[in-house]
Short mmCIF file of C-alpha atoms (C1' of nucleotides) in Angstrom, two decimals:
data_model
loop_
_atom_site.label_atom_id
_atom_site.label_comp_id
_atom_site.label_asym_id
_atom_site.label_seq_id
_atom_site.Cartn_x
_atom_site.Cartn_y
_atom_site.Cartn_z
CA UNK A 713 116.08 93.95 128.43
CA UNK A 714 112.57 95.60 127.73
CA UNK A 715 111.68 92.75 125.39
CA UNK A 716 110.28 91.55 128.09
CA UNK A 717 108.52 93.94 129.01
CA UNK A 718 106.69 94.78 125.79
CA UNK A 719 105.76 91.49 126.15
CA UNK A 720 104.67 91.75 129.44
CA UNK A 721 102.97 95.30 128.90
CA UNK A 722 100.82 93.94 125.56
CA UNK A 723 99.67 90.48 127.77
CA UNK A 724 98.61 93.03 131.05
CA UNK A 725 95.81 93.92 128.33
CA UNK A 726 94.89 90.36 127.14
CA UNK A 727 96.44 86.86 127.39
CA UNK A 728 96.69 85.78 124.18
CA UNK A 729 99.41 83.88 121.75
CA UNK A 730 102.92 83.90 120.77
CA UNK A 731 101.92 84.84 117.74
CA UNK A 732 99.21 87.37 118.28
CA UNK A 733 101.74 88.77 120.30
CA UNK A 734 103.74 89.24 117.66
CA UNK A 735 101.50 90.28 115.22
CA UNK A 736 100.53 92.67 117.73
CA UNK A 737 103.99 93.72 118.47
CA UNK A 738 103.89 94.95 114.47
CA UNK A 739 101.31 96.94 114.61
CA UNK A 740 101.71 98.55 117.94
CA UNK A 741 104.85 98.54 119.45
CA UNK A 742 106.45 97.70 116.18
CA UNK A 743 108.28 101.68 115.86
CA UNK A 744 109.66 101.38 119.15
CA UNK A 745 110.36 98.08 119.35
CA UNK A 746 110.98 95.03 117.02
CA UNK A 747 111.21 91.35 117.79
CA UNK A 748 111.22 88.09 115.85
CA UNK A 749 108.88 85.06 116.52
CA UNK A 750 111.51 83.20 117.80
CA UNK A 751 112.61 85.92 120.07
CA UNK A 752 108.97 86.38 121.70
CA UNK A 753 108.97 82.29 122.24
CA UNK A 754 111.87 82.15 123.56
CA UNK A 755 111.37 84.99 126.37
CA UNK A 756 107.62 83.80 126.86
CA UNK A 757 109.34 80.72 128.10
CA UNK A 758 111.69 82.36 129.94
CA UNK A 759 108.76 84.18 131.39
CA UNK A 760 106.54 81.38 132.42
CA UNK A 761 110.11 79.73 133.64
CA UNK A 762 110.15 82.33 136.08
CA UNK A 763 106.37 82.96 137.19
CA UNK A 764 105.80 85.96 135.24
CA UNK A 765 103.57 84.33 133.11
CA UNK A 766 101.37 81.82 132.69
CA UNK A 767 99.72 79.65 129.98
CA UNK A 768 97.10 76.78 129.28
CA UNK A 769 96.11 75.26 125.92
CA UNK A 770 93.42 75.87 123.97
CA UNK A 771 93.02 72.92 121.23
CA UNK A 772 91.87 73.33 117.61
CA UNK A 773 90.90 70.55 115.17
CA UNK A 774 91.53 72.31 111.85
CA UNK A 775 94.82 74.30 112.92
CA UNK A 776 97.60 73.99 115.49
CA UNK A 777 96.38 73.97 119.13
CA UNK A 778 97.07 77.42 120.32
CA UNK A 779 99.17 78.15 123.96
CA UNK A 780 97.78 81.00 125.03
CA UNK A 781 99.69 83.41 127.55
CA UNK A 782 98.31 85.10 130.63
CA UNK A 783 100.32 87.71 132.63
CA UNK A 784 100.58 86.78 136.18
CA UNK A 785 100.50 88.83 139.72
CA UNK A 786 104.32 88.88 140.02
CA UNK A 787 104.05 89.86 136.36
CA UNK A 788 102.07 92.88 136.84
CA UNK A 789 104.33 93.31 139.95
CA UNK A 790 107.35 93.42 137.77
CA UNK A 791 106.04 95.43 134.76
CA UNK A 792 104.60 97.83 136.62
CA UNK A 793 108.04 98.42 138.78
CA UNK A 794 109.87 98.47 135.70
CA UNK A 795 106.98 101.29 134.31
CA UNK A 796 107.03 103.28 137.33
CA UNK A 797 110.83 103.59 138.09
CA UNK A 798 112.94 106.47 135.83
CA UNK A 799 115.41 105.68 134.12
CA UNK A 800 118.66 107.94 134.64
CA UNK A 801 119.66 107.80 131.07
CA UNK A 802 117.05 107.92 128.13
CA UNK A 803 119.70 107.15 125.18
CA UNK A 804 119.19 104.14 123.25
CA UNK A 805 121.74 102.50 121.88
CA UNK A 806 121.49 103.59 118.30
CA UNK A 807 122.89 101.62 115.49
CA UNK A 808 122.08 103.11 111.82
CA UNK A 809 123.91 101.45 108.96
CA UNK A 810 122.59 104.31 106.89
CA UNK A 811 124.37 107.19 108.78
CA UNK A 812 127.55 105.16 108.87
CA UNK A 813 127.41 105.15 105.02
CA UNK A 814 126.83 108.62 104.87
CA UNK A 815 129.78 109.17 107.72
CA UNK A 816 132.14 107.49 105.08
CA UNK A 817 130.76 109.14 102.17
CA UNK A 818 133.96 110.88 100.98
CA UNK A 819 135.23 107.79 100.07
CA UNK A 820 132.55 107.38 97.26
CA UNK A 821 131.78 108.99 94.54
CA UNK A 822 129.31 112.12 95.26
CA UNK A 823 126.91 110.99 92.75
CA UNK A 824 126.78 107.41 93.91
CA UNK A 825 126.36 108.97 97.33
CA UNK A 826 123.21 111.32 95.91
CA UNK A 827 121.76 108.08 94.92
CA UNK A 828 121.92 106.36 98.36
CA UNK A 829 120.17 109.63 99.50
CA UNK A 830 117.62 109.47 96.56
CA UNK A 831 116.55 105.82 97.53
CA UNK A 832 116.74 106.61 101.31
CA UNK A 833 114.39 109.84 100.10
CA UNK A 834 112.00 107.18 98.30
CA UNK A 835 111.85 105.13 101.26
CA UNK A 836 111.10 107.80 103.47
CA UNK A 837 108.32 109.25 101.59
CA UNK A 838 106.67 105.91 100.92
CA UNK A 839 106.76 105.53 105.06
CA UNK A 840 105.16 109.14 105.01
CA UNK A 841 102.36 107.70 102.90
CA UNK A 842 101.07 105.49 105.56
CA UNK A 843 102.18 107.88 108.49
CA UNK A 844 100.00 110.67 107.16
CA UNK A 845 97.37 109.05 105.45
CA UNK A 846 94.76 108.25 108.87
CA UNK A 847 96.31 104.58 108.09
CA UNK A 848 97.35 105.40 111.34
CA UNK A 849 94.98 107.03 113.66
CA UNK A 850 94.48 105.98 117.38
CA UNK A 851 90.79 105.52 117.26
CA UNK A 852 90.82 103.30 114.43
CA UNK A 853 93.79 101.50 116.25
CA UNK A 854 91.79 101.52 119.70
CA UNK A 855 88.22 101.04 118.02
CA UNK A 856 89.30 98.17 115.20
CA UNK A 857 87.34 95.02 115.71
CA UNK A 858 90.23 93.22 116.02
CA UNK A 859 91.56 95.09 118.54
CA UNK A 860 88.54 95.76 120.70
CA UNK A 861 89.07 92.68 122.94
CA UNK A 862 92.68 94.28 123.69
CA UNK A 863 91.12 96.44 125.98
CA UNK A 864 92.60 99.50 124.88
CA UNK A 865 91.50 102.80 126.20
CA UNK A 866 91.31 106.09 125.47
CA UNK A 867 93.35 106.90 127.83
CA UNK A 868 95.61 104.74 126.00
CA UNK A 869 95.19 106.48 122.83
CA UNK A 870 96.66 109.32 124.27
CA UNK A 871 100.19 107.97 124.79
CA UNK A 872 99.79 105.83 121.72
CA UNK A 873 98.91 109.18 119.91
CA UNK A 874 102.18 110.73 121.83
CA UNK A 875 104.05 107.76 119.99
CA UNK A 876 102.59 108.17 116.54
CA UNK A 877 103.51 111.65 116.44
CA UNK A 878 106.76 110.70 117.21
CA UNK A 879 106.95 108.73 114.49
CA UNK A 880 105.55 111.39 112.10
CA UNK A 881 107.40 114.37 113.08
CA UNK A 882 110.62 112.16 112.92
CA UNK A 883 109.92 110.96 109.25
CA UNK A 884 108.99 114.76 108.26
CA UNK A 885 112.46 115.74 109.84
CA UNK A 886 114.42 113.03 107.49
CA UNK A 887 112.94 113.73 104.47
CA UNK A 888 113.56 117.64 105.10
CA UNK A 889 117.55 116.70 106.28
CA UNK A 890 117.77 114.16 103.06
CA UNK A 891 116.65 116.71 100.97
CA UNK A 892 118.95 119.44 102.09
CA UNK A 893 121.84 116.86 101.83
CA UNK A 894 120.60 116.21 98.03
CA UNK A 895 121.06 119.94 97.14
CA UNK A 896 124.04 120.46 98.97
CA UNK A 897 125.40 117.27 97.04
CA UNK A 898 123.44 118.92 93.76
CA UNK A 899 125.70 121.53 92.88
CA UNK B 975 127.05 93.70 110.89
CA UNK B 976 127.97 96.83 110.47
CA UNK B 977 130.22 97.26 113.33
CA UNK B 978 133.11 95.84 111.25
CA UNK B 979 132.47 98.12 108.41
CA UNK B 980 132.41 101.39 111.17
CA UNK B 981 136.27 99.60 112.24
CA UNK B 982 137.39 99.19 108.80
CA UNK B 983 136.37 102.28 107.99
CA UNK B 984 138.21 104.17 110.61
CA UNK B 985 141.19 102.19 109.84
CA UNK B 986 140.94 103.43 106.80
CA UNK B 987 141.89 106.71 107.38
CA UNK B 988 144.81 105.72 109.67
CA UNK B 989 146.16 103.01 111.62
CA UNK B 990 145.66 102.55 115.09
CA UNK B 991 144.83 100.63 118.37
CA UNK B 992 141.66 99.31 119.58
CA UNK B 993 142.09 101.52 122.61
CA UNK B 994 142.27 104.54 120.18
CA UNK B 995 139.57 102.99 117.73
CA UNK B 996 136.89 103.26 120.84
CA UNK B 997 138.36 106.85 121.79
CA UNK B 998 137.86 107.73 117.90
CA UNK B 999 134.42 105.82 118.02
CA UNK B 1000 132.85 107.87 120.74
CA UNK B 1001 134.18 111.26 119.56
CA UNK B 1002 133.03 110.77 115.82
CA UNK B 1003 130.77 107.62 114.94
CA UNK B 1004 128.98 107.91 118.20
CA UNK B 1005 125.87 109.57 117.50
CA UNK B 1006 125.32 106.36 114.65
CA UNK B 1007 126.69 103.60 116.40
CA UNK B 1008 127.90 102.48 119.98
CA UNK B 1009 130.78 99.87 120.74
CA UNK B 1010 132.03 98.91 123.51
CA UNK B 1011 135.95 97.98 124.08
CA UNK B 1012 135.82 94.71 124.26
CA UNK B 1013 133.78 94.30 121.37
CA UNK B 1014 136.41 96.24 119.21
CA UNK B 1015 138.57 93.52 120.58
CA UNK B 1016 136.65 91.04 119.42
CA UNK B 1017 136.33 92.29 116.24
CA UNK B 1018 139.70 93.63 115.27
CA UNK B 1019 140.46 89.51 115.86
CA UNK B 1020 137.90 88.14 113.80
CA UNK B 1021 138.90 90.76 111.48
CA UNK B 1022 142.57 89.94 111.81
CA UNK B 1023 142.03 86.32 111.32
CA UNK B 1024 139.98 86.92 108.16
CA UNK B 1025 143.32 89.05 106.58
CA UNK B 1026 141.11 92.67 106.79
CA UNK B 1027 143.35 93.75 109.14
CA UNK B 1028 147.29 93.39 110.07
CA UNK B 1029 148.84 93.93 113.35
CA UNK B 1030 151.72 95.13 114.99
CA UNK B 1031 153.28 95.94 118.51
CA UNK B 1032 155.10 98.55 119.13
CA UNK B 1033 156.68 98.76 122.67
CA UNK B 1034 156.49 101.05 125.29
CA UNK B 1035 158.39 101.02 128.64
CA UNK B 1036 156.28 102.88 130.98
CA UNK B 1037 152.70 102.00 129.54
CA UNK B 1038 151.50 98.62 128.52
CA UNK B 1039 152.57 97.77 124.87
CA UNK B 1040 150.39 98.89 121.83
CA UNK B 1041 149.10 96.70 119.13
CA UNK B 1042 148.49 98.58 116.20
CA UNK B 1043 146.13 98.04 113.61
CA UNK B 1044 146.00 98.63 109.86
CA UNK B 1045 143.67 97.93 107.57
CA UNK B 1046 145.01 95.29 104.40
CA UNK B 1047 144.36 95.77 100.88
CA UNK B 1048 141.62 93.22 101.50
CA UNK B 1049 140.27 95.06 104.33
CA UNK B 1050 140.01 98.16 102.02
CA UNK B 1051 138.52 95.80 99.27
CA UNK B 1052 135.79 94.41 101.67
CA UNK B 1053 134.75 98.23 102.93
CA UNK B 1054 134.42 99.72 99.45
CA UNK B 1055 132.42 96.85 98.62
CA UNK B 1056 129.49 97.27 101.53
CA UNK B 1057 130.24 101.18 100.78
CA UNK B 1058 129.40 100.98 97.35
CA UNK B 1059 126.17 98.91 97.42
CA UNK B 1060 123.17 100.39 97.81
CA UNK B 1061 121.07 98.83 100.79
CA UNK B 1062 117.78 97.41 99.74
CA UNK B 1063 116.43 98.81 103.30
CA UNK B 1064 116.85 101.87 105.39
CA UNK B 1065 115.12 100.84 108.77
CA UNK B 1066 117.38 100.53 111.22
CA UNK B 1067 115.76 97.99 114.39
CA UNK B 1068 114.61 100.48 116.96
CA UNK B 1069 114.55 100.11 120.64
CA UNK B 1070 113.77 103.10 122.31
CA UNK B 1071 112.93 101.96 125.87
CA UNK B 1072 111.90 105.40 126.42
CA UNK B 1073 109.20 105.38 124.10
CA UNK B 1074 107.92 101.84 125.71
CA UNK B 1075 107.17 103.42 128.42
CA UNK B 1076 105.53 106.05 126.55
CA UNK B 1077 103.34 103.80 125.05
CA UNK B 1078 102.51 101.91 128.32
CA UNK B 1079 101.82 104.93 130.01
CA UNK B 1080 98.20 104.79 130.62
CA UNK B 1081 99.33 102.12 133.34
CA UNK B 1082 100.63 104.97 135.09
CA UNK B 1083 99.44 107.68 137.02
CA UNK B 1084 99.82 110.86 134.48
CA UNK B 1085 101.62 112.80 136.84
CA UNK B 1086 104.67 110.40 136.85
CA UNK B 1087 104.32 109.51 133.34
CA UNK B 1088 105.19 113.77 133.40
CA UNK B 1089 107.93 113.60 135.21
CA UNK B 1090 109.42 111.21 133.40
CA UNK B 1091 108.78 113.26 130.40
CA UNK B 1092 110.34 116.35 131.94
CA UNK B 1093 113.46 114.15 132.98
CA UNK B 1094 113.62 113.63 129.21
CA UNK B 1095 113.38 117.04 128.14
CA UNK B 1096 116.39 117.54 130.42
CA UNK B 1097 118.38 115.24 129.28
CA UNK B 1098 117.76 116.31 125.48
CA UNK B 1099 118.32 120.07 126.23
CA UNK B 1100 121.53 119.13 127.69
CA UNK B 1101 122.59 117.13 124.80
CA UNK B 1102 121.46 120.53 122.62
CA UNK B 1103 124.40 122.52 124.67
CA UNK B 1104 126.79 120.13 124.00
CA UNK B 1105 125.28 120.11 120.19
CA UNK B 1106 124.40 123.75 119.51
CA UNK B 1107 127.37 125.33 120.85
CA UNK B 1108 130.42 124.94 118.48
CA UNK B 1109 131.34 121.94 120.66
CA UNK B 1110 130.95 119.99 117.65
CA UNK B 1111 132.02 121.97 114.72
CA UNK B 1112 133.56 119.72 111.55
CA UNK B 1113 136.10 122.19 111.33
CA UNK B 1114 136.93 121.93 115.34
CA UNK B 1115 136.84 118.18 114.58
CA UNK B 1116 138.89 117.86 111.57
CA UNK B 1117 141.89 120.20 112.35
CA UNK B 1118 142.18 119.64 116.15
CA UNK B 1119 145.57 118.45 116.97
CA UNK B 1120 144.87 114.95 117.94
CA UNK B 1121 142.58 114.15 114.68
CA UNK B 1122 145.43 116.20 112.28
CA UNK B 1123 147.35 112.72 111.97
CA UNK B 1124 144.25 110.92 111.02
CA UNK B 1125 143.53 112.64 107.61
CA UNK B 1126 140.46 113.73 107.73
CA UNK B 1127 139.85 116.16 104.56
CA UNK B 1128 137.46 118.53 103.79
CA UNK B 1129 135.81 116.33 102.08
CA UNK B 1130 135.13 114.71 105.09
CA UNK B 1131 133.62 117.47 106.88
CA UNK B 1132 130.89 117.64 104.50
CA UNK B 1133 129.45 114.39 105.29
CA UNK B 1134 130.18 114.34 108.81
CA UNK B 1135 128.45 117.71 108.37
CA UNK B 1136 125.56 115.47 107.11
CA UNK B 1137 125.37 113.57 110.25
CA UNK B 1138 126.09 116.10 112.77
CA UNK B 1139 122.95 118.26 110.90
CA UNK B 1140 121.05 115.37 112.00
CA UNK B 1141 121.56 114.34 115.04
CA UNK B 1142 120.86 118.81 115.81
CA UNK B 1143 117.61 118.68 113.85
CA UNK B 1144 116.74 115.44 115.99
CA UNK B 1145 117.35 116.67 119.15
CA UNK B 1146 115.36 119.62 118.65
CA UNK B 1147 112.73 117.75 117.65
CA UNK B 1148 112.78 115.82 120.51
CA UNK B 1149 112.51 119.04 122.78
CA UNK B 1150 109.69 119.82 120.40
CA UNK B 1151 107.84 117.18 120.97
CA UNK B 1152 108.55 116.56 124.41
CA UNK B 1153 107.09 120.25 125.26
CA UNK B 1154 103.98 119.48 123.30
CA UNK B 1155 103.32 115.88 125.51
CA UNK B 1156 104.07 117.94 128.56
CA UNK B 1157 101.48 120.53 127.78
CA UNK B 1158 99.09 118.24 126.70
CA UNK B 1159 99.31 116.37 130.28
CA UNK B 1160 99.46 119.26 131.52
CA UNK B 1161 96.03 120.86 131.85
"C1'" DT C 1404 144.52 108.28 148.38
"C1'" DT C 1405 141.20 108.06 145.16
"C1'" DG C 1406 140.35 107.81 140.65
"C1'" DC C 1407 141.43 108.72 135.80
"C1'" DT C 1408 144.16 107.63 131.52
"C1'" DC C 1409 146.65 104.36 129.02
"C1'" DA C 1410 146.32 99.45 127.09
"C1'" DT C 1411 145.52 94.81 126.79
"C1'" DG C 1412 142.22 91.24 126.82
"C1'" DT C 1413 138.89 86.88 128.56
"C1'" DA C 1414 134.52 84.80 130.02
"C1'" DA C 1415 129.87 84.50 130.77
"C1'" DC C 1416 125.70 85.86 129.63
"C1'" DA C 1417 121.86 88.22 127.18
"C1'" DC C 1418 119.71 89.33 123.19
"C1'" DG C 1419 118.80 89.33 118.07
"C1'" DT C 1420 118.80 87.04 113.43
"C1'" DT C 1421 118.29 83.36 110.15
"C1'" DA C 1422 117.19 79.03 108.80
"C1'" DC C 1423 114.71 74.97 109.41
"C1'" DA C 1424 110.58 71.82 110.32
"C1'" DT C 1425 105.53 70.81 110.35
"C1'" DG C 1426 100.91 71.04 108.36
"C1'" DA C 1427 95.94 72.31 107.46
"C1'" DT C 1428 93.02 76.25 105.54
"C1'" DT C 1429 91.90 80.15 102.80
"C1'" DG C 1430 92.29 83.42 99.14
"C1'" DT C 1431 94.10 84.78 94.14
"C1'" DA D 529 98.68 75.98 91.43
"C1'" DC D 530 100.78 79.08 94.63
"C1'" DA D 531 101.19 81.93 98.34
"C1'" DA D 532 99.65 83.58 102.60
"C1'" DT D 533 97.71 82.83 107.23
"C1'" DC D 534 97.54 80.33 111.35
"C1'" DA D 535 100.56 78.21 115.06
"C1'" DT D 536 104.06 75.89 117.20
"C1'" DG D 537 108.83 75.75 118.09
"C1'" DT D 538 114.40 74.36 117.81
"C1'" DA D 539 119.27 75.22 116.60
"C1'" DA D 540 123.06 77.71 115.25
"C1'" DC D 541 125.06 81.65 114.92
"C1'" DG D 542 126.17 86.61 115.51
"C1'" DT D 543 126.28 90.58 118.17
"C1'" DG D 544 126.06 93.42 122.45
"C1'" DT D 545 126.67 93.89 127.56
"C1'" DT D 546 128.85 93.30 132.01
"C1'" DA D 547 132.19 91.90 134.93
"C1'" DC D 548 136.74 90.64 135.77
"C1'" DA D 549 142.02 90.90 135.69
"C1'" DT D 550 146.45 93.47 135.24
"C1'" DG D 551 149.39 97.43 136.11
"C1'" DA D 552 152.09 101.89 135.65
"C1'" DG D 553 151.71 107.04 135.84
"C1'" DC D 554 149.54 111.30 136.93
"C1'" DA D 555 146.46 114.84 138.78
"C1'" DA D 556 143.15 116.57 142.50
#
DNA sequence: TTGCTCATGTAACACGTTACATGATTGT
DNA sequence: ACAATCATGTAACGTGTTACATGAGCAA
């Protein structure tokens, strides 16, 4: 259901492509939100199916003509009703393969469980590498000169920054919890 | 995917009907994964009709018959296998639709992007009664009367111990964090 | 008398994933 | 020589959501 409104959200910026949007999509929205090509052609169609968006096409000799999106009046309409209007619950469905293993964990052997938790550790810590390194810093996000045509504020960079350390506080919290859970499983 | 493993796995410990499966699923599995009834449904067929499972009724005059499910050798087979191997990936898709808004927020006017934070905060500090407050306890869990028959061990606490640890250290996170938006749209 | 619990499902729809197809250009 | 990038999609499948249908018993 918010698919769409990612989609519509990123294009109230700048029209652009399916797939700038999505390359877009994984390097913005991307930890809130993932989506497939197909998936963003498919509701960009449903989109401009229902007057939400529009597009026109831009040809190119030495690549594929590009079809390049625009987000219409009734499309700012609708994203910024679906912006403005709280939600009464703010639980996401959550579905985490991981925890599921760990849920069952009795039924495996504890050290084959410790080494689930060891590569989940690993994986964790190699995500805190590019969290904490200023790979991801709002500024350089906002100010890139790729993404200077986005139109992105600072005012954006505030609630982008709200996201990011989100993101960063979340990863510190697993890698603390995974490594309490390896010396608990330690001994 | 992952769904079927979460049935099997419950199965595992005892037999029983989707209508209890769901109950099960929302006291325990929950916080990791959501299903809806008719889903289970779904599944327990497919599952059925692939030999993981076996059926029976058992009748019942004053309530609508029961069809209970147990898991087959097979069934047991299949679970150890996902169990056992290691997942090349941890990231779970997120879609927080919460945190879409969050990042969209400039679009808004900062005091309502506020109150929708503070409607958050509210709904996480309720979830940290219901968390903090011996409501969920793995002993509570394991020995209440209703969960005796479905042999839960000790054993079993400790890793739903492991979750449970979680989803606390989460929440309060999520208060955490929450706070420190507030304040910063605050001034 | 209204709604919850018990207990089964079906059907339609929405959304997500994976695989396939096409084809030039650019970098290693 | 090989892979990645750019750029479009379609098709099939799998999973999740919502609404509907049935019907007794029990508690406020």
């Amino acid at each position: 259901m918010s698919l769409k409104f990612g989609i519509l959200g990123l294009l109230n910026h700048a029209p652009m492509t399916g797939y700038n949007l999505k390359k877009l999509f994984d390097k913005s929205v991307n930890n809130i939100w993932t989506a497939s090509l197909s998936q963003i052609y498919r509701e960009l169609g449903a989109l401009e199916k229902n007057g939400l968006v529009s597009s026109y096409i831009e040809e190119q000799d030495d690549r594929p003509d590009k079809k390049i999106y625009s987000i219409s009046s009734e499309g700012k309409k609708a994203f910024m009703k679906w912006l403005s209007e709280c939600p009464e619950t703010f639980v996401s469905p959550k579905r985490d393969e991981f925890m599921l293993r760990v849920f069952f964990g009795a039924s495996l052997e504890k050290n084959e469980v410790k080494r689930q938790f060891e590569k989940f550790l690993e994986d964790r810590k190699a995500a805190a590498e590019f969290l904490e390194k200023d790979e991801i810093l709002i500024p350089k996000f906002i100010k890139s000169p790729e993404n200077e045509k986005l139109g992105f504020t600072m005012e954006d960079g505030r609630y982008i920054g709200f996201v990011i350390k989100r993101a960063k506080m979340s990863n510190r919290l697993l890698i603390q919890w995974a490594e309490e859970c390896i010396k608990e499983l330690g001994e």
